[in-house]
Short mmCIF file of C-alpha atoms and ligand atoms in Angstrom, two decimals:
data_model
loop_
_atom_site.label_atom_id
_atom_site.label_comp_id
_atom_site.label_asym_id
_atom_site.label_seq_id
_atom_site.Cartn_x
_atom_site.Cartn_y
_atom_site.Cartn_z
CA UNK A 1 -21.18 32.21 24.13
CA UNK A 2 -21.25 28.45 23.72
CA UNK A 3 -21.41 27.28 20.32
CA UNK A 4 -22.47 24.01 21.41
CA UNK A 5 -25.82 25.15 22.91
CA UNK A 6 -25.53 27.04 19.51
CA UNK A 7 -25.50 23.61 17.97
CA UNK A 8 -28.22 22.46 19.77
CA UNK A 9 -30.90 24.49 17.85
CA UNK A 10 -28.92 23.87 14.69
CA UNK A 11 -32.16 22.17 13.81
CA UNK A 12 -34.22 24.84 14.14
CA UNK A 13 -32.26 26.99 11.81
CA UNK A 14 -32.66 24.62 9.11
CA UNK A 15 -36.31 25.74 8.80
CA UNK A 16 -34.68 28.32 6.34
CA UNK A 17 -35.98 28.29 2.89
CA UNK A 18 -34.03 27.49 0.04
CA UNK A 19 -34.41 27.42 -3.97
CA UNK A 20 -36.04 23.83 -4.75
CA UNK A 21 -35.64 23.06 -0.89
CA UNK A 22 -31.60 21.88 -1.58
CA UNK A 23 -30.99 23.29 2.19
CA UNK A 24 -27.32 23.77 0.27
CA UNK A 25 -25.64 25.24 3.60
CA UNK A 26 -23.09 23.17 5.31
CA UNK A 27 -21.88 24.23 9.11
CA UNK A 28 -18.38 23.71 10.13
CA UNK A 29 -17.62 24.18 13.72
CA UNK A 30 -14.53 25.49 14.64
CA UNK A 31 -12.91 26.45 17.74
CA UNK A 32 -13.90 30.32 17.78
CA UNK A 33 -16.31 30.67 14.86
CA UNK A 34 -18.77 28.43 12.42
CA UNK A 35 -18.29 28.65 9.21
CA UNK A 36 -21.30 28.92 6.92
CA UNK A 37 -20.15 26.85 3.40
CA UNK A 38 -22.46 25.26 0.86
CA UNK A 39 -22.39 21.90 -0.89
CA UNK A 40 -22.46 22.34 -4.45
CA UNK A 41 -24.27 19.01 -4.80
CA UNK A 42 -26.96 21.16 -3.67
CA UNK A 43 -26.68 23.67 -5.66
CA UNK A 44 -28.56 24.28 -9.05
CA UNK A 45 -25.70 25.14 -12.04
CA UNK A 46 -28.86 24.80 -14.44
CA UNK A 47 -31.67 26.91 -13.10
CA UNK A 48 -29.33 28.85 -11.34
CA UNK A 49 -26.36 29.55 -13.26
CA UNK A 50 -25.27 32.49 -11.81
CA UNK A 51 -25.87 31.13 -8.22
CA UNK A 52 -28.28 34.11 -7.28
CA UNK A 53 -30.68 31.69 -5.64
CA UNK A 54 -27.94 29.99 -3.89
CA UNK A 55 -26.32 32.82 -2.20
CA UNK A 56 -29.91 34.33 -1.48
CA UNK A 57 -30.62 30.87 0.47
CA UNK A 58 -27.68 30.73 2.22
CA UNK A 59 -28.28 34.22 3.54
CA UNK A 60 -32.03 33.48 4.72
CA UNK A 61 -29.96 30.75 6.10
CA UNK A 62 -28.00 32.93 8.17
CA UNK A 63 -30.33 35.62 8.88
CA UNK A 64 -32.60 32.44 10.52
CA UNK A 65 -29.51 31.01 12.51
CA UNK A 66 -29.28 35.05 13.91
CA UNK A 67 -32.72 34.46 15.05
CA UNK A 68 -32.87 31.59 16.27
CA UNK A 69 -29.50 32.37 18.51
CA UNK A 70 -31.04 35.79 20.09
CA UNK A 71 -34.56 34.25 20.97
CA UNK A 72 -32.61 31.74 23.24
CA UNK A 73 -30.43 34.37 24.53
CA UNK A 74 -27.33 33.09 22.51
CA UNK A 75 -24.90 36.11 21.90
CA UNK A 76 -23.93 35.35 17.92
CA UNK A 77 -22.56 37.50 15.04
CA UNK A 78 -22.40 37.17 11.75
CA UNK A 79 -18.71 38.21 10.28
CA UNK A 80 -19.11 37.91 6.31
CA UNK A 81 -16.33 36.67 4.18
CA UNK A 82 -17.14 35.52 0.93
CA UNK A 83 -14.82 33.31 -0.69
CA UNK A 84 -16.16 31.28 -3.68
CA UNK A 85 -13.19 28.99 -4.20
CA UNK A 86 -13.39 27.82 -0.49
CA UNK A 87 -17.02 27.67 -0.84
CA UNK A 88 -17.28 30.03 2.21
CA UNK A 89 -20.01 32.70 2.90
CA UNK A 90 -18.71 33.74 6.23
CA UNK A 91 -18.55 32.84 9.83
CA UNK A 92 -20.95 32.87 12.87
CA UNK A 93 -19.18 33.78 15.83
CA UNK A 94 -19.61 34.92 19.27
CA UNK A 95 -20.94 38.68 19.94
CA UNK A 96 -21.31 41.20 22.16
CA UNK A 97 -25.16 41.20 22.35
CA UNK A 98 -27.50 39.19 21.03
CA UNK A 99 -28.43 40.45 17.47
CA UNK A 100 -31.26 42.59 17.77
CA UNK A 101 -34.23 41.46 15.50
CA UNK A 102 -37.87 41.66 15.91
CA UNK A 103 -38.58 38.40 14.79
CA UNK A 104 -38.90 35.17 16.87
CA UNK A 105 -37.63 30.91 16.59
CA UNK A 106 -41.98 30.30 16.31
CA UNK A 107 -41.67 32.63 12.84
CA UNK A 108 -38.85 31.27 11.85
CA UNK A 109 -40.99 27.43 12.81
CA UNK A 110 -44.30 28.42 11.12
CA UNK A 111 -43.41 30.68 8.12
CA UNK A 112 -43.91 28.43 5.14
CA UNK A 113 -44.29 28.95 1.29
CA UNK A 114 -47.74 29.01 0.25
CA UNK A 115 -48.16 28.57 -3.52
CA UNK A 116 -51.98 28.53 -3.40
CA UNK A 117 -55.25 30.40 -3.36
CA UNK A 118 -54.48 33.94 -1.47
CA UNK A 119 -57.82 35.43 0.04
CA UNK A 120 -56.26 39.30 -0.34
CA UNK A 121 -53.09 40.95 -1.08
CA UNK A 122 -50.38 42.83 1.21
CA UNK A 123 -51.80 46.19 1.61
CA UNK A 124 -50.26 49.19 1.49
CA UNK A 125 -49.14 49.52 5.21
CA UNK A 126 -47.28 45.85 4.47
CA UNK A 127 -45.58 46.72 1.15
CA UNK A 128 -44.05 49.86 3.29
CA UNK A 129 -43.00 47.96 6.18
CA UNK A 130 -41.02 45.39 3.67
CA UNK A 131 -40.29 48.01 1.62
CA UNK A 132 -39.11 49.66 4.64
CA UNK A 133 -36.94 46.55 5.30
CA UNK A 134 -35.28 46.50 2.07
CA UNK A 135 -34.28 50.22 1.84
CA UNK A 136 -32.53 49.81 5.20
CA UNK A 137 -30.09 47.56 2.86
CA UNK A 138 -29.69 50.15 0.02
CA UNK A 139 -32.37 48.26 -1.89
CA UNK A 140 -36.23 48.48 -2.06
CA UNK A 141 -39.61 46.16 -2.80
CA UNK A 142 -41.77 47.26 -5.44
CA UNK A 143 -45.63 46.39 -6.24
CA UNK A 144 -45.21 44.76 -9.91
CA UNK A 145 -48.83 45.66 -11.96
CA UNK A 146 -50.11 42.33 -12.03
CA UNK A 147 -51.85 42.70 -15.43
CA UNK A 148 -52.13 40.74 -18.34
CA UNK A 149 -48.97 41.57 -19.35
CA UNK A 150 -47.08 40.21 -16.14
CA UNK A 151 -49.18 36.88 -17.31
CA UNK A 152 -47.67 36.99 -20.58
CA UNK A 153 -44.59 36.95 -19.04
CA UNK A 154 -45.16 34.16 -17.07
CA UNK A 155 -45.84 32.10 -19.52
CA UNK A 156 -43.16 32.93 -21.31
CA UNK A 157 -40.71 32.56 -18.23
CA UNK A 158 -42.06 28.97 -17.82
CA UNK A 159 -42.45 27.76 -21.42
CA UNK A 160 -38.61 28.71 -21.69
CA UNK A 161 -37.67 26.86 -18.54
CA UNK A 162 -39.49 24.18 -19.58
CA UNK A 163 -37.80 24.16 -23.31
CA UNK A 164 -33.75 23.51 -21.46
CA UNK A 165 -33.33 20.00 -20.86
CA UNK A 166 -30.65 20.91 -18.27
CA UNK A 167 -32.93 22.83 -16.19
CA UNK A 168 -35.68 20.02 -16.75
CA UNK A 169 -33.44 17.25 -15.56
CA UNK A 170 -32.30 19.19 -12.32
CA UNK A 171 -36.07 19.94 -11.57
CA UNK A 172 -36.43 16.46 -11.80
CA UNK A 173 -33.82 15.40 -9.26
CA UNK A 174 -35.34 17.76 -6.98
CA UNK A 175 -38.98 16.78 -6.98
CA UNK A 176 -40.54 14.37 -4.69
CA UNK A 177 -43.58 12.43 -6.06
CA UNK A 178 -43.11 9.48 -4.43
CA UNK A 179 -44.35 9.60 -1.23
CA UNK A 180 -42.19 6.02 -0.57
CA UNK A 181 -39.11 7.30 -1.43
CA UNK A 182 -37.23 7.97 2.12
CA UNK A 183 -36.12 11.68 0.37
CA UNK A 184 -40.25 12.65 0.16
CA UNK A 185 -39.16 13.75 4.41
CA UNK A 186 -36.05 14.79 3.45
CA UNK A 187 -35.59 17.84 1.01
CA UNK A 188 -37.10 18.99 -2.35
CA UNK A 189 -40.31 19.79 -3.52
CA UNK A 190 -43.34 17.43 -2.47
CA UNK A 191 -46.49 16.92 -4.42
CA UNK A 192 -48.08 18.40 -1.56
CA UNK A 193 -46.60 21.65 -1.06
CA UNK A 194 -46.41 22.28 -5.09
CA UNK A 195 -50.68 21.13 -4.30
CA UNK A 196 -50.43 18.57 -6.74
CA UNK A 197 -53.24 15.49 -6.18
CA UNK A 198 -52.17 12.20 -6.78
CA UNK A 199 -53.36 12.48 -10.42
CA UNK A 200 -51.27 15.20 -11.11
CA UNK A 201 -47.95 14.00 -9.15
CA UNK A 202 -48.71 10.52 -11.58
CA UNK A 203 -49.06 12.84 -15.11
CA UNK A 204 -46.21 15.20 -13.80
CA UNK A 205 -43.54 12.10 -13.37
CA UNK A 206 -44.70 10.46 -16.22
CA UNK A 207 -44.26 13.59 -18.79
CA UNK A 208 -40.75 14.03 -17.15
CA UNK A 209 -39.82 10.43 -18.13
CA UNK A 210 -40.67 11.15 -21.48
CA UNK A 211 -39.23 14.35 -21.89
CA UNK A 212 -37.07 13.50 -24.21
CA UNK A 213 -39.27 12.35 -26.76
CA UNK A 214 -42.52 14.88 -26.32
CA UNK A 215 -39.81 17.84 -25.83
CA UNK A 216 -40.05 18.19 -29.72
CA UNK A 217 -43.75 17.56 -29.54
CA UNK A 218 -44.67 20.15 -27.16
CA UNK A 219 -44.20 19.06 -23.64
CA UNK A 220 -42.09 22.16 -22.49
CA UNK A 221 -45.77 24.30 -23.73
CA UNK A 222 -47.77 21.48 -21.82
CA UNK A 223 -45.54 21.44 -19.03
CA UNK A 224 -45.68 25.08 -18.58
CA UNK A 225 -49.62 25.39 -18.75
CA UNK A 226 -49.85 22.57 -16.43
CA UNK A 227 -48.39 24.39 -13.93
CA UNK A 228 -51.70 26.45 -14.15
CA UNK A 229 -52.21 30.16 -13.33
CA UNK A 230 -50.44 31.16 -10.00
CA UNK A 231 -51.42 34.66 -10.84
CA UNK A 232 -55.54 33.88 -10.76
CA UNK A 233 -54.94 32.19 -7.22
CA UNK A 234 -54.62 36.04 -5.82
CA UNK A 235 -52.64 37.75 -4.33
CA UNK A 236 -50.05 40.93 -5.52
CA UNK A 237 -46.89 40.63 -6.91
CA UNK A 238 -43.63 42.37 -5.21
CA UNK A 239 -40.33 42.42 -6.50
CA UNK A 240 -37.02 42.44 -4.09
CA UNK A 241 -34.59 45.24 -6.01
CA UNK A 242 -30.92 45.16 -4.92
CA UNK A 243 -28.68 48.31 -4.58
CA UNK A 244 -26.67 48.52 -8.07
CA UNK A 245 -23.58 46.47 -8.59
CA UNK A 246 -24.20 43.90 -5.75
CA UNK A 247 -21.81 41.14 -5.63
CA UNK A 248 -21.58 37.90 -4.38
CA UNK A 249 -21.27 38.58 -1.01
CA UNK A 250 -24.10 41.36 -1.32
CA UNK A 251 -26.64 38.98 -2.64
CA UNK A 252 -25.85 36.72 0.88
CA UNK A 253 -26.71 39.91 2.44
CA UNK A 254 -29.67 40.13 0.36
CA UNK A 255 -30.62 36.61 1.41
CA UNK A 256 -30.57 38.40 4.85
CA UNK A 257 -33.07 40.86 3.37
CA UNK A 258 -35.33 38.33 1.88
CA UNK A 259 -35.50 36.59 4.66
CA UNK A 260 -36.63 39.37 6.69
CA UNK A 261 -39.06 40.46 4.42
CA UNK A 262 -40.74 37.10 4.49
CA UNK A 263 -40.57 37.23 7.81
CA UNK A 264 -42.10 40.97 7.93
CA UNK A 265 -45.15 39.17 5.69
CA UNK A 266 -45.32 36.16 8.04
CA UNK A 267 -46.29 38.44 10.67
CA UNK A 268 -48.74 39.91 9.54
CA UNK A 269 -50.57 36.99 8.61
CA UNK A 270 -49.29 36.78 4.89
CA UNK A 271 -47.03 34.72 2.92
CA UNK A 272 -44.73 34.21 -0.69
CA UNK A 273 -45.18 32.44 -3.55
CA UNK A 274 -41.73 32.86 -5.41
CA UNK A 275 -41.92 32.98 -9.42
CA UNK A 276 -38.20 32.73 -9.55
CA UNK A 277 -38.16 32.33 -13.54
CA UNK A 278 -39.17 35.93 -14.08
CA UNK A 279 -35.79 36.70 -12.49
CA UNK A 280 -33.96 33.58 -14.27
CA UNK A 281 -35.10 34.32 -17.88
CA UNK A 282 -33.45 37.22 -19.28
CA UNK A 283 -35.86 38.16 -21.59
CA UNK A 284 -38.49 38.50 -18.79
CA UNK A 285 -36.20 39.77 -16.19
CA UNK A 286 -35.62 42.84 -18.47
CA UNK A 287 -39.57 43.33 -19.52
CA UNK A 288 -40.09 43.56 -15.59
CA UNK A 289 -37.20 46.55 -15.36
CA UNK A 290 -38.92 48.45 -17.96
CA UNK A 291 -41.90 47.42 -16.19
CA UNK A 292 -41.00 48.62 -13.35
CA UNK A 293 -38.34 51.38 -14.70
CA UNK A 294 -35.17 49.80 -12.62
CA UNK A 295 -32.30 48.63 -14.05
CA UNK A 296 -32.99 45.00 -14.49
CA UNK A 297 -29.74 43.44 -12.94
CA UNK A 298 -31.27 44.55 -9.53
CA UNK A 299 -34.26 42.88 -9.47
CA UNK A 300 -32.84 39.72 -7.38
CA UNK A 301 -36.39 37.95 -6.79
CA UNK A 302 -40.31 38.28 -7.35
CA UNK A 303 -42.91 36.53 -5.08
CA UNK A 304 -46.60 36.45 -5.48
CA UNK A 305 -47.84 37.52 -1.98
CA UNK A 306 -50.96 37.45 -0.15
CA UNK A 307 -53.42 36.21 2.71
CA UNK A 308 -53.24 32.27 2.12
CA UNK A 309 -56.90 30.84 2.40
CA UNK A 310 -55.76 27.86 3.83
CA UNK A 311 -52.39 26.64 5.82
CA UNK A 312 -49.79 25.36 3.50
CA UNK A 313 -48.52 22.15 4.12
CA UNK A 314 -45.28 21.93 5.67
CA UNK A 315 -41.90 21.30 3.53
CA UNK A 316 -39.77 18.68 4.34
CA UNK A 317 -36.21 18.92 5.64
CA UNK A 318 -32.74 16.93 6.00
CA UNK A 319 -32.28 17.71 9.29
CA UNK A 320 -35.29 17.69 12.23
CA UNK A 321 -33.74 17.15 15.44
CA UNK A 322 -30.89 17.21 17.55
CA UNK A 323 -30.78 13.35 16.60
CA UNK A 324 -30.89 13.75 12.98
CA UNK A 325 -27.93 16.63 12.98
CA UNK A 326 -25.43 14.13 14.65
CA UNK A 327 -26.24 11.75 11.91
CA UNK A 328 -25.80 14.07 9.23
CA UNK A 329 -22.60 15.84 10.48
CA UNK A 330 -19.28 14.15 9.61
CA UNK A 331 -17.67 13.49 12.93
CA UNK A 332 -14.61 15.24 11.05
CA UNK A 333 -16.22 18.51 10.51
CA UNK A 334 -16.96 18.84 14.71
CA UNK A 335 -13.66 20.18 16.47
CA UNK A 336 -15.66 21.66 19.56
CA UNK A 337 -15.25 19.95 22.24
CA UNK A 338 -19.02 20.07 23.41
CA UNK A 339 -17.99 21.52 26.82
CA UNK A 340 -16.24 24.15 25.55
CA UNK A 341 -18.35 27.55 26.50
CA UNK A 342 -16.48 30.51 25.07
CA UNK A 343 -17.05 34.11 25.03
C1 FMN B 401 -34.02 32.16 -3.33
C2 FMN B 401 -35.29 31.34 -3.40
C3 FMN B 401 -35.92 31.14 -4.60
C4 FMN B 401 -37.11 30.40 -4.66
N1 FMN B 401 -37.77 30.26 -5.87
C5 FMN B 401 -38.94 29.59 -5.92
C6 FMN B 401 -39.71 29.53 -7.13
O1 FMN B 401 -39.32 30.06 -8.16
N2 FMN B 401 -40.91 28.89 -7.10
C7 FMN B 401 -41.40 28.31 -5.96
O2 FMN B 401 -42.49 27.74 -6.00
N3 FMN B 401 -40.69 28.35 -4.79
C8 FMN B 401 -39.50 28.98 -4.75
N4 FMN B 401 -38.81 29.09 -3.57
C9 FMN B 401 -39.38 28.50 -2.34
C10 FMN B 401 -38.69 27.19 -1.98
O3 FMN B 401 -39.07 26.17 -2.88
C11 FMN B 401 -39.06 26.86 -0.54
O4 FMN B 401 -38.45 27.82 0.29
C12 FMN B 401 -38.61 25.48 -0.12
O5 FMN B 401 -39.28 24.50 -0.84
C13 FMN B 401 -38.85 25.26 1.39
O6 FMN B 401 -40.20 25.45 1.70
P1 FMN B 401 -40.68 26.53 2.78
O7 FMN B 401 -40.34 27.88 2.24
O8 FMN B 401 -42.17 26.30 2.89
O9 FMN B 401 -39.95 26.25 4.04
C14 FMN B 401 -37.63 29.82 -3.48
C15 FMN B 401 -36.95 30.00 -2.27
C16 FMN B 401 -35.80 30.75 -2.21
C17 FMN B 401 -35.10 30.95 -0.89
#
């Protein structure tokens, strides 16, 4: 295989989602292999202490370059070797065969988040076929009741996100209001796809600026009901349980999962909505494992889910073409010689 023409759809693989759209994985091509690293300036130490999201991310990351690779015939492995010091979740590298997956480079291209109004829910043929996908990896996806009691938890999820300055400020740095600023095409989370209008995006930036002085007042309450009520825009609610004891490099496999069970919902004509800070906040994280009577350390992410009623916009990313990826990639980090075809 050549891991140049690898490199050429490098682009495409970017279309993988990640927590707060950081796009935290960093490719280093080598002579045999590419490593798959991360940048912990994209990383989220606040939101994400224990870097659950991260490694999730950068397995949808590698689950999507898999993909991409086999729908244009490329013949690419994935050899994982997690080492946290090196900031190393494995290595792509030539294969036998082209990995064998259902799922097609268009998927990957039009799967988006959708974090509004859902027409219908996943029915019970989809929540077997991603259930079905998870329980090939030791885990499983469960239907969470989506009463008033996973409300309450909501609210109480975002109210406490909302209360940690730390987790405020790295929201912050993340969100992109400003349709001017040159980072709006770049990464992070638009106005648009959190379907803010302009009114909204304006109040939103301008109780962040203050949040130093309404924190006491209330903001992190006001904050968290302005976010309104994701769980009256429809849909069902599934949770993504993990085998026990999963470590690092078993939550990048996981990442694999999720990505596949997105993908599983994509087509069929749904999509996620990720509530994250059910799984963040420990207090709500363990009402949802007596909830749903697993141990709570398992449950490694929760998504609203349904038929969107409209398409969602489209999220923005670092790298778009072939153009942009020679730009972004230190000439340092590139040892292949691009004619160099191997395996
Ligand atoms: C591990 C993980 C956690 C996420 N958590 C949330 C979340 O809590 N709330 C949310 O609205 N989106 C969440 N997202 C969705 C990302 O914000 C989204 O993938 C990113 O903005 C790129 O957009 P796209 O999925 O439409 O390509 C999460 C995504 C991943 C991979």
């Amino acid at each position: 295989m050549d891991l140049a023409a690898f490199r050429a759809l490098e682009p495409l693989c970017w279309r993988a989602p990640s927590a707060h759209n950081t796009q935290p994985w960093r490719l280093r091509y080598e002579r045999w292999a590419v490593t798959v690293g991360w940048d912990p300036a994209d990383a989220l130490p606040a939101g994400d202490r224990a870097g659950r999201d991260l490694r999730l991310s950068l397995g949808a990351f590698v689950e999507t370059c898999l993909i991409v690779a086999a729908d244009a015939g490329l013949r690419l492995d994935w050899a994982a070797d997690h080492d946290e010091a090196d900031r190393r979740a494995g290595r792509l590298r030539p294969g036998r065969q082209p990995y064998r997956t259902p799922f097609r480079t268009a998927d990957v291209w039009d799967r988006r988040t959708h974090r509004g109004r859902f027409t219908a829910g996943p029915d019970a043929d989809v929540v077997a076929a991603v259930d079905a996908v998870a329980r090939r990896a030791g885990g499983a996806v469960r239907v969470v009741p989506a009463a008033g009691r996973l409300r309450a938890l909501l609210r109480t999820a975002d109210r406490q996100v909302y209360a940690d300055p730390a987790v405020v400020a790295e929201l912050r740095r993340w969100l992109r209001l400003d349709r001017s600023d040159p980072r709006y095409r770049a990464d992070g989370l638009t106005d648009s796809c959190l379907g803010l209008d302009r009114a909204a995006a304006t109040g939103l930036r301008a109780a962040l600026a203050a949040y130093r002085v309404l924190r006491p007042l209330g903001l992190p309450r006001l904050l968290a009901a302005a976010g309104g009520d994701p769980l009256g825009q429809g849909g069902g609610v599934l949770a993504l349980v993990a085998p026990p004891g999963l470590d690092a490099a078993g939550q990048v496999e996981f990442g694999r999962v999720l990505m596949r069970t997105w993908l599983t919902l994509h087509t069929a004509g749904l999509a996620a909505h990720p509530l994250s800070q059910l799984v963040d906040v420990a207090a709500t994280r363990d009402a949802l494992g007596t909830l749903l009577d697993v141990a709570p350390e398992r449950i490694v992410h929760v998504a609203r889910v349904g038929r969107p009623a409209a398409p969602a916009p489209r999220s923005a990313r670092r790298v778009n073409r072939e153009s942009d990826l020679l730009a972004a990639t230190p000439l340092e980090a590139v040892s292949l010689h691009p004619r160099e075809a191997i395996g």
